[in-house]
Amino acid sequence: MSLQCGIVGLPNVGKSTLFNCLSNTKAQSANFPFCTIEPNVGKITVPDERLNRLAELCHPERGIIPATVEIVDIAGLVKGASKGEGLGNKFLANIRETDAIIHVLRCFDDDNVTHVDGSVNPIRDKEIIDAELLIKDLETVDSQFDKTRKKAGAGQDKQAKIAVGVLEKYKKALEQGFAARTVQLENKEEEQVAHDLFLLTNKPVLYVCNVDEAAAVGGNHYVEEVRKAVENEHAEVLVVAAKIESEIAELETYEERQMFLNEIGLEESGVSRLIKSAYHILRLRTFLTAGSDEVRAWTFVEGMKAPQCAGVIHTDFERGFIRAEVIKYTDFDQLGSEAACREAGKLSIEGKDYIVQDGDIMHFRFNV
């Protein structure tokens, strides 16, 4: 399941620095705009402490295989991008291909790092990018509106009438300056119309406030301004000190990294928190397989049923699905083995309507 989060923001806010920390890929990073032109893509491991515990219990020969998500570092956007300024439509095309947005905002003062607009103001920066995405989405909606309305009025086309209703909702919201994701949809038919529009502002967003070391733990007044500005957006806010994260990434051992974090008052690195948050905003969850061969995390979308999750492993598993044997991670952790869970009655047999939960340890029975 290959899903992507795109890192966006104005030039020089710390996007590429953050990407380098995430992917251990050295994307070019410099103190001038448009240093990043082609998007860099990194496959990121999703931290999951449960895998280490299962490996301790199962002693797998091939070890651990974690879940991953792709992160894309997209070139900095400037005001007027929707009309071709800066990298213009190239930026907008790159972001359209992603499933979620990680929006990096500069929330630190540093005279040595140039700001394209001359001063630090994360709300203004956010609004510049928001405006460009809104303009592009409004163009998309307007281009669909008239022809869809004619189609709906010409006959008894139920789908066209549903589409007109959705377009009207989006048009009203966008013209008032609200992102498409703030629009409430009524049913799955409307959700399908929305999905097919591929609106930029309909993508889930994680706002990353890039701060200095002094604000790494508690944030600062810039962060509070961002939290207040996005409180009605259905978006998450995360505080990360990208410069510190780059220093942590240079350390070779887990012990060294943990010691560094403890010294500055953090329990977990910002990169680790960011990856988990990105995974979460994509509505991704993890089921597990555990045995003597390997311990593995498998990615599924929240709400998927057992046969669909079986298909994540192999399409034959879904096609010939019979049942799923399920152990909750907490039970496996406490009892120590599959045999002990069976004996304690903690292994359940589930059919095709079972909705898989995050952390389920699954064994699928199938026949093709």
CSV table of C-alpha atoms in Angstrom, one decimal:
chain,number,residue,atom,x,y,z
A,1,MET,CA,0.0,0.0,0.0
A,2,SER,CA,2.0,3.0,-1.3
A,3,LEU,CA,0.7,6.3,0.1
A,4,GLN,CA,2.6,9.6,0.1
A,5,CYS,CA,2.8,12.7,2.3
A,6,GLY,CA,4.1,15.8,0.6
A,7,ILE,CA,6.2,18.3,2.6
A,8,VAL,CA,5.3,21.8,1.5
A,9,GLY,CA,6.0,25.4,2.7
A,10,LEU,CA,7.5,28.6,1.6
A,11,PRO,CA,11.2,28.6,0.6
A,12,ASN,CA,13.7,28.4,3.5
A,13,VAL,CA,11.3,27.2,6.3
A,14,GLY,CA,13.2,23.9,6.8
A,15,LYS,CA,11.4,21.5,4.5
A,16,SER,CA,14.5,19.9,3.1
A,17,THR,CA,16.3,19.8,6.4
A,18,LEU,CA,13.3,17.9,7.8
A,19,PHE,CA,13.1,15.6,4.9
A,20,ASN,CA,16.8,14.7,5.3
A,21,CYS,CA,16.2,13.8,8.9
A,22,LEU,CA,13.2,11.7,8.0
A,23,SER,CA,14.7,9.7,5.1
A,24,ASN,CA,18.4,9.9,5.7
A,25,THR,CA,18.5,11.0,2.1
A,26,LYS,CA,20.6,14.1,1.7
A,27,ALA,CA,18.3,16.4,-0.3
A,28,GLN,CA,20.1,19.6,-1.3
A,29,SER,CA,19.6,22.2,1.4
A,30,ALA,CA,20.7,25.8,1.0
A,31,ASN,CA,19.8,29.3,2.1
A,32,PHE,CA,18.1,30.5,-1.1
A,33,PRO,CA,14.7,29.9,-2.7
A,34,PHE,CA,14.1,27.0,-5.2
A,35,CYS,CA,17.1,25.0,-4.1
A,36,THR,CA,14.7,22.0,-4.3
A,37,ILE,CA,13.1,21.8,-7.8
A,38,GLU,CA,12.4,18.2,-8.5
A,39,PRO,CA,10.6,16.5,-5.6
A,40,ASN,CA,12.7,14.1,-3.5
A,41,VAL,CA,11.0,10.9,-2.4
A,42,GLY,CA,12.0,8.9,0.7
A,43,LYS,CA,10.5,5.7,2.0
A,44,ILE,CA,10.1,6.2,5.8
A,45,THR,CA,10.0,3.5,8.4
A,46,VAL,CA,7.0,3.9,10.8
A,47,PRO,CA,8.3,3.5,14.4
A,48,ASP,CA,6.4,0.8,16.3
A,49,GLU,CA,7.6,-0.4,19.7
A,50,ARG,CA,5.3,-3.5,19.5
A,51,LEU,CA,7.5,-5.0,16.8
A,52,ASN,CA,10.5,-5.1,19.1
A,53,ARG,CA,8.5,-6.8,21.8
A,54,LEU,CA,7.2,-9.4,19.5
A,55,ALA,CA,10.7,-10.1,18.2
A,56,GLU,CA,11.8,-10.7,21.8
A,57,LEU,CA,9.0,-13.3,22.2
A,58,CYS,CA,9.2,-15.0,18.8
A,59,HIS,CA,12.9,-14.8,17.9
A,60,PRO,CA,12.2,-14.5,14.1
A,61,GLU,CA,14.9,-15.8,11.8
A,62,ARG,CA,14.4,-13.0,9.2
A,63,GLY,CA,13.9,-10.3,11.9
A,64,ILE,CA,11.5,-7.4,11.8
A,65,ILE,CA,9.8,-5.8,8.8
A,66,PRO,CA,8.2,-2.5,9.7
A,67,ALA,CA,5.5,-0.5,8.0
A,68,THR,CA,6.6,2.3,5.7
A,69,VAL,CA,5.1,5.5,4.2
A,70,GLU,CA,6.6,7.7,1.5
A,71,ILE,CA,7.5,11.3,2.1
A,72,VAL,CA,8.0,13.7,-0.8
A,73,ASP,CA,10.0,17.0,-0.4
A,74,ILE,CA,8.3,19.4,-2.8
A,75,ALA,CA,9.9,22.7,-3.9
A,76,GLY,CA,9.0,25.9,-2.0
A,77,LEU,CA,5.9,27.7,-3.2
A,78,VAL,CA,5.6,31.5,-3.5
A,79,LYS,CA,2.7,33.9,-3.8
A,80,GLY,CA,1.3,33.8,-7.3
A,81,ALA,CA,2.1,30.1,-7.9
A,82,SER,CA,-1.4,29.5,-9.2
A,83,LYS,CA,-0.6,32.0,-11.9
A,84,GLY,CA,2.8,30.6,-12.7
A,85,GLU,CA,5.0,32.5,-10.2
A,86,GLY,CA,8.0,30.6,-8.9
A,87,LEU,CA,7.7,26.9,-9.9
A,88,GLY,CA,3.9,27.5,-10.3
A,89,ASN,CA,1.9,24.7,-11.8
A,90,LYS,CA,4.9,22.3,-11.3
A,91,PHE,CA,4.5,22.6,-7.6
A,92,LEU,CA,0.7,22.2,-7.7
A,93,ALA,CA,1.0,19.1,-9.9
A,94,ASN,CA,3.5,17.5,-7.5
A,95,ILE,CA,1.2,18.2,-4.5
A,96,ARG,CA,-1.8,16.9,-6.3
A,97,GLU,CA,-0.2,13.5,-6.5
A,98,THR,CA,0.2,13.1,-2.8
A,99,ASP,CA,-2.3,11.7,-0.3
A,100,ALA,CA,-1.7,14.1,2.6
A,101,ILE,CA,0.2,17.4,3.2
A,102,ILE,CA,2.9,18.1,5.8
A,103,HIS,CA,2.9,21.9,5.9
A,104,VAL,CA,6.1,23.3,7.4
A,105,LEU,CA,5.9,26.7,9.0
A,106,ARG,CA,8.9,28.7,10.2
A,107,CYS,CA,8.4,29.5,13.9
A,108,PHE,CA,11.9,30.7,14.8
A,109,ASP,CA,13.9,33.9,14.6
A,110,ASP,CA,17.3,33.8,12.9
A,111,ASP,CA,18.9,36.7,11.1
A,112,ASN,CA,21.2,34.3,9.3
A,113,VAL,CA,18.3,32.5,7.5
A,114,THR,CA,16.7,34.6,4.8
A,115,HIS,CA,12.9,34.8,4.7
A,116,VAL,CA,11.4,35.4,1.2
A,117,ASP,CA,9.0,38.0,2.7
A,118,GLY,CA,11.5,39.7,4.9
A,119,SER,CA,10.1,38.8,8.3
A,120,VAL,CA,8.9,35.8,10.4
A,121,ASN,CA,5.2,35.4,10.4
A,122,PRO,CA,3.9,31.8,10.2
A,123,ILE,CA,0.2,32.8,9.9
A,124,ARG,CA,1.0,35.0,6.8
A,125,ASP,CA,3.1,32.2,5.4
A,126,LYS,CA,0.3,29.7,5.9
A,127,GLU,CA,-2.3,32.0,4.3
A,128,ILE,CA,-0.1,32.5,1.2
A,129,ILE,CA,0.0,28.8,0.5
A,130,ASP,CA,-3.6,28.3,1.5
A,131,ALA,CA,-4.6,31.1,-0.9
A,132,GLU,CA,-2.7,29.5,-3.8
A,133,LEU,CA,-4.3,26.1,-3.2
A,134,LEU,CA,-7.8,27.6,-2.7
A,135,ILE,CA,-7.5,29.4,-6.0
A,136,LYS,CA,-6.5,26.3,-7.8
A,137,ASP,CA,-9.3,24.3,-6.2
A,138,LEU,CA,-11.8,27.0,-7.2
A,139,GLU,CA,-10.7,26.8,-10.8
A,140,THR,CA,-11.2,23.0,-10.6
A,141,VAL,CA,-14.7,23.4,-9.2
A,142,ASP,CA,-15.7,26.2,-11.6
A,143,SER,CA,-14.5,24.1,-14.6
A,144,GLN,CA,-16.8,21.2,-13.5
A,145,PHE,CA,-19.8,23.2,-12.3
A,146,ASP,CA,-21.5,24.4,-15.5
A,147,LYS,CA,-21.2,21.2,-17.5
A,148,THR,CA,-22.3,19.1,-14.5
A,149,ARG,CA,-25.3,21.3,-13.8
A,150,LYS,CA,-26.3,21.1,-17.5
A,151,LYS,CA,-26.0,17.3,-17.3
A,152,ALA,CA,-28.2,17.2,-14.2
A,153,GLY,CA,-30.8,19.4,-15.7
A,154,ALA,CA,-31.0,17.6,-19.0
A,155,GLY,CA,-32.4,14.4,-17.6
A,156,GLN,CA,-32.8,12.1,-14.7
A,157,ASP,CA,-29.1,11.7,-14.0
A,158,LYS,CA,-29.0,11.0,-10.3
A,159,GLN,CA,-25.2,11.1,-10.1
A,160,ALA,CA,-25.0,14.4,-11.8
A,161,LYS,CA,-27.5,15.9,-9.4
A,162,ILE,CA,-25.4,14.6,-6.4
A,163,ALA,CA,-22.3,16.0,-8.0
A,164,VAL,CA,-23.9,19.5,-8.5
A,165,GLY,CA,-24.8,19.5,-4.8
A,166,VAL,CA,-21.2,18.7,-3.8
A,167,LEU,CA,-19.8,21.3,-6.2
A,168,GLU,CA,-22.1,23.9,-4.7
A,169,LYS,CA,-20.9,23.1,-1.2
A,170,TYR,CA,-17.3,23.4,-2.3
A,171,LYS,CA,-17.8,26.5,-4.3
A,172,LYS,CA,-19.4,28.3,-1.4
A,173,ALA,CA,-16.7,27.2,1.1
A,174,LEU,CA,-13.8,28.1,-1.2
A,175,GLU,CA,-15.2,31.5,-2.1
A,176,GLN,CA,-15.4,32.2,1.6
A,177,GLY,CA,-11.7,31.2,2.1
A,178,PHE,CA,-12.4,27.8,3.7
A,179,ALA,CA,-10.5,24.7,2.7
A,180,ALA,CA,-12.5,21.9,1.0
A,181,ARG,CA,-11.8,19.5,3.9
A,182,THR,CA,-14.0,21.7,6.2
A,183,VAL,CA,-17.1,20.9,4.1
A,184,GLN,CA,-19.4,18.3,5.7
A,185,LEU,CA,-20.5,15.6,3.2
A,186,GLU,CA,-23.8,13.6,3.8
A,187,ASN,CA,-23.1,10.1,2.5
A,188,LYS,CA,-20.8,7.8,0.6
A,189,GLU,CA,-22.1,9.0,-2.8
A,190,GLU,CA,-21.1,12.6,-2.0
A,191,GLU,CA,-17.7,11.3,-0.7
A,192,GLN,CA,-17.1,9.5,-4.0
A,193,VAL,CA,-17.8,12.7,-5.9
A,194,ALA,CA,-15.4,14.6,-3.6
A,195,HIS,CA,-12.7,12.0,-4.1
A,196,ASP,CA,-12.9,12.2,-7.9
A,197,LEU,CA,-12.4,16.0,-7.8
A,198,PHE,CA,-8.9,15.6,-6.3
A,199,LEU,CA,-9.1,19.0,-4.6
A,200,LEU,CA,-5.8,20.2,-3.0
A,201,THR,CA,-7.4,21.6,0.1
A,202,ASN,CA,-9.4,18.4,0.7
A,203,LYS,CA,-6.2,16.5,1.6
A,204,PRO,CA,-5.6,15.9,5.3
A,205,VAL,CA,-3.0,18.3,6.7
A,206,LEU,CA,-0.3,18.2,9.4
A,207,TYR,CA,1.1,21.6,10.3
A,208,VAL,CA,4.7,21.3,11.5
A,209,CYS,CA,6.0,24.3,13.4
A,210,ASN,CA,9.7,24.4,12.9
A,211,VAL,CA,11.2,26.0,16.1
A,212,ASP,CA,14.6,26.6,17.6
A,213,GLU,CA,16.1,24.6,20.4
A,214,ALA,CA,14.7,26.8,23.2
A,215,ALA,CA,11.1,26.1,22.0
A,216,ALA,CA,11.6,22.4,21.2
A,217,VAL,CA,9.8,21.2,24.3
A,218,GLY,CA,7.2,23.8,25.1
A,219,GLY,CA,6.8,25.7,21.8
A,220,ASN,CA,6.6,29.5,21.6
A,221,HIS,CA,4.2,32.4,20.8
A,222,TYR,CA,4.5,31.5,17.0
A,223,VAL,CA,3.2,28.0,17.7
A,224,GLU,CA,0.3,29.3,19.8
A,225,GLU,CA,-0.7,31.6,16.9
A,226,VAL,CA,-0.7,28.6,14.6
A,227,ARG,CA,-2.7,26.4,16.9
A,228,LYS,CA,-5.3,29.2,17.2
A,229,ALA,CA,-5.4,29.8,13.4
A,230,VAL,CA,-6.1,26.1,12.5
A,231,GLU,CA,-8.4,25.1,15.4
A,232,ASN,CA,-11.4,24.8,13.0
A,233,GLU,CA,-9.5,23.1,10.1
A,234,HIS,CA,-9.6,19.4,11.2
A,235,ALA,CA,-5.8,19.5,11.1
A,236,GLU,CA,-3.0,18.5,13.5
A,237,VAL,CA,-0.2,20.7,14.8
A,238,LEU,CA,3.2,19.3,15.7
A,239,VAL,CA,6.3,21.1,17.1
A,240,VAL,CA,9.6,20.1,15.7
A,241,ALA,CA,13.1,21.6,15.9
A,242,ALA,CA,14.5,20.6,12.5
A,243,LYS,CA,18.0,21.8,13.3
A,244,ILE,CA,18.1,19.6,16.4
A,245,GLU,CA,16.6,16.7,14.5
A,246,SER,CA,19.4,16.9,12.0
A,247,GLU,CA,22.0,16.7,14.8
A,248,ILE,CA,20.2,13.7,16.3
A,249,ALA,CA,20.2,12.0,12.9
A,250,GLU,CA,24.0,12.2,12.8
A,251,LEU,CA,24.3,10.1,16.0
A,252,GLU,CA,25.1,6.5,15.3
A,253,THR,CA,23.4,4.6,18.1
A,254,TYR,CA,20.0,4.5,19.7
A,255,GLU,CA,21.5,5.1,23.1
A,256,GLU,CA,23.3,8.3,21.9
A,257,ARG,CA,20.1,9.6,20.4
A,258,GLN,CA,18.1,8.9,23.5
A,259,MET,CA,20.7,10.6,25.7
A,260,PHE,CA,20.6,13.7,23.5
A,261,LEU,CA,16.8,13.8,23.7
A,262,ASN,CA,16.8,13.4,27.5
A,263,GLU,CA,19.3,16.3,27.8
A,264,ILE,CA,16.9,18.7,26.0
A,265,GLY,CA,13.8,17.3,27.8
A,266,LEU,CA,12.2,15.2,25.0
A,267,GLU,CA,11.1,11.6,25.4
A,268,GLU,CA,10.8,11.0,21.6
A,269,SER,CA,12.3,12.6,18.6
A,270,GLY,CA,10.3,15.1,16.6
A,271,VAL,CA,10.9,12.9,13.5
A,272,SER,CA,9.4,9.9,15.2
A,273,ARG,CA,6.4,11.9,16.3
A,274,LEU,CA,6.0,13.3,12.8
A,275,ILE,CA,6.1,9.9,11.1
A,276,LYS,CA,3.5,8.6,13.4
A,277,SER,CA,1.3,11.7,12.9
A,278,ALA,CA,1.7,11.4,9.1
A,279,TYR,CA,0.6,7.8,9.3
A,280,HIS,CA,-2.3,8.7,11.4
A,281,ILE,CA,-3.7,11.6,9.2
A,282,LEU,CA,-3.7,9.2,6.3
A,283,ARG,CA,-6.1,7.0,8.4
A,284,LEU,CA,-3.5,4.2,8.2
A,285,ARG,CA,-3.4,1.5,10.9
A,286,THR,CA,-1.2,-1.5,11.4
A,287,PHE,CA,-2.0,-5.2,11.8
A,288,LEU,CA,0.8,-7.6,12.7
A,289,THR,CA,2.0,-11.1,11.8
A,290,ALA,CA,4.4,-12.8,14.2
A,291,GLY,CA,6.2,-16.1,14.1
A,292,SER,CA,9.5,-17.9,14.0
A,293,ASP,CA,10.2,-16.7,10.4
A,294,GLU,CA,9.5,-12.9,10.8
A,295,VAL,CA,7.7,-10.3,12.7
A,296,ARG,CA,6.0,-7.9,10.4
A,297,ALA,CA,3.8,-4.8,10.3
A,298,TRP,CA,1.2,-4.5,7.6
A,299,THR,CA,-0.5,-1.2,6.7
A,300,PHE,CA,-4.3,-1.0,6.2
A,301,VAL,CA,-6.8,1.8,6.0
A,302,GLU,CA,-9.0,2.3,9.1
A,303,GLY,CA,-12.3,0.5,8.7
A,304,MET,CA,-11.1,-2.3,6.5
A,305,LYS,CA,-12.5,-5.8,7.0
A,306,ALA,CA,-10.6,-9.0,7.5
A,307,PRO,CA,-10.7,-10.2,3.8
A,308,GLN,CA,-9.4,-6.8,2.6
A,309,CYS,CA,-6.5,-7.0,5.1
A,310,ALA,CA,-5.8,-10.5,4.0
A,311,GLY,CA,-5.5,-9.1,0.5
A,312,VAL,CA,-2.8,-6.6,1.7
A,313,ILE,CA,-0.6,-9.7,2.2
A,314,HIS,CA,-1.6,-11.4,-1.1
A,315,THR,CA,-4.6,-11.1,-3.4
A,316,ASP,CA,-5.0,-14.9,-3.1
A,317,PHE,CA,-5.6,-14.5,0.6
A,318,GLU,CA,-8.5,-12.2,-0.1
A,319,ARG,CA,-9.9,-14.2,-3.0
A,320,GLY,CA,-10.0,-17.5,-1.0
A,321,PHE,CA,-10.6,-16.0,2.5
A,322,ILE,CA,-12.1,-18.5,4.9
A,323,ARG,CA,-11.5,-17.0,8.3
A,324,ALA,CA,-9.0,-15.0,10.4
A,325,GLU,CA,-7.4,-16.0,13.7
A,326,VAL,CA,-6.9,-12.9,15.8
A,327,ILE,CA,-4.9,-12.2,19.0
A,328,LYS,CA,-4.9,-8.8,20.5
A,329,TYR,CA,-1.3,-7.4,20.9
A,330,THR,CA,-1.8,-6.8,24.7
A,331,ASP,CA,-2.8,-10.4,25.2
A,332,PHE,CA,0.2,-11.7,23.3
A,333,ASP,CA,2.5,-9.3,25.1
A,334,GLN,CA,1.1,-10.5,28.5
A,335,LEU,CA,1.0,-14.2,27.8
A,336,GLY,CA,4.1,-14.5,25.7
A,337,SER,CA,3.2,-16.8,22.9
A,338,GLU,CA,0.4,-17.9,20.4
A,339,ALA,CA,0.1,-21.2,22.2
A,340,ALA,CA,-0.4,-19.5,25.6
A,341,CYS,CA,-3.1,-17.2,24.0
A,342,ARG,CA,-4.9,-20.2,22.6
A,343,GLU,CA,-4.9,-22.0,25.9
A,344,ALA,CA,-6.2,-18.9,27.7
A,345,GLY,CA,-9.0,-18.5,25.2
A,346,LYS,CA,-7.5,-15.2,23.9
A,347,LEU,CA,-7.5,-16.3,20.2
A,348,SER,CA,-10.7,-15.4,18.4
A,349,ILE,CA,-12.0,-16.8,15.1
A,350,GLU,CA,-13.3,-14.0,12.9
A,351,GLY,CA,-15.3,-14.0,9.6
A,352,LYS,CA,-15.5,-11.8,6.6
A,353,ASP,CA,-17.4,-9.0,8.4
A,354,TYR,CA,-14.7,-8.5,11.1
A,355,ILE,CA,-13.4,-4.9,11.2
A,356,VAL,CA,-9.6,-5.2,11.8
A,357,GLN,CA,-8.2,-3.1,14.7
A,358,ASP,CA,-4.8,-1.5,15.0
A,359,GLY,CA,-2.4,-3.9,16.7
A,360,ASP,CA,-4.3,-7.1,15.8
A,361,ILE,CA,-2.0,-10.1,15.4
A,362,MET,CA,-3.6,-11.9,12.4
A,363,HIS,CA,-3.3,-15.4,10.9
A,364,PHE,CA,-5.4,-15.9,7.8
A,365,ARG,CA,-6.9,-19.2,6.6
A,366,PHE,CA,-7.7,-19.3,2.9
A,367,ASN,CA,-8.3,-21.7,0.0
A,368,VAL,CA,-7.8,-21.0,-3.7
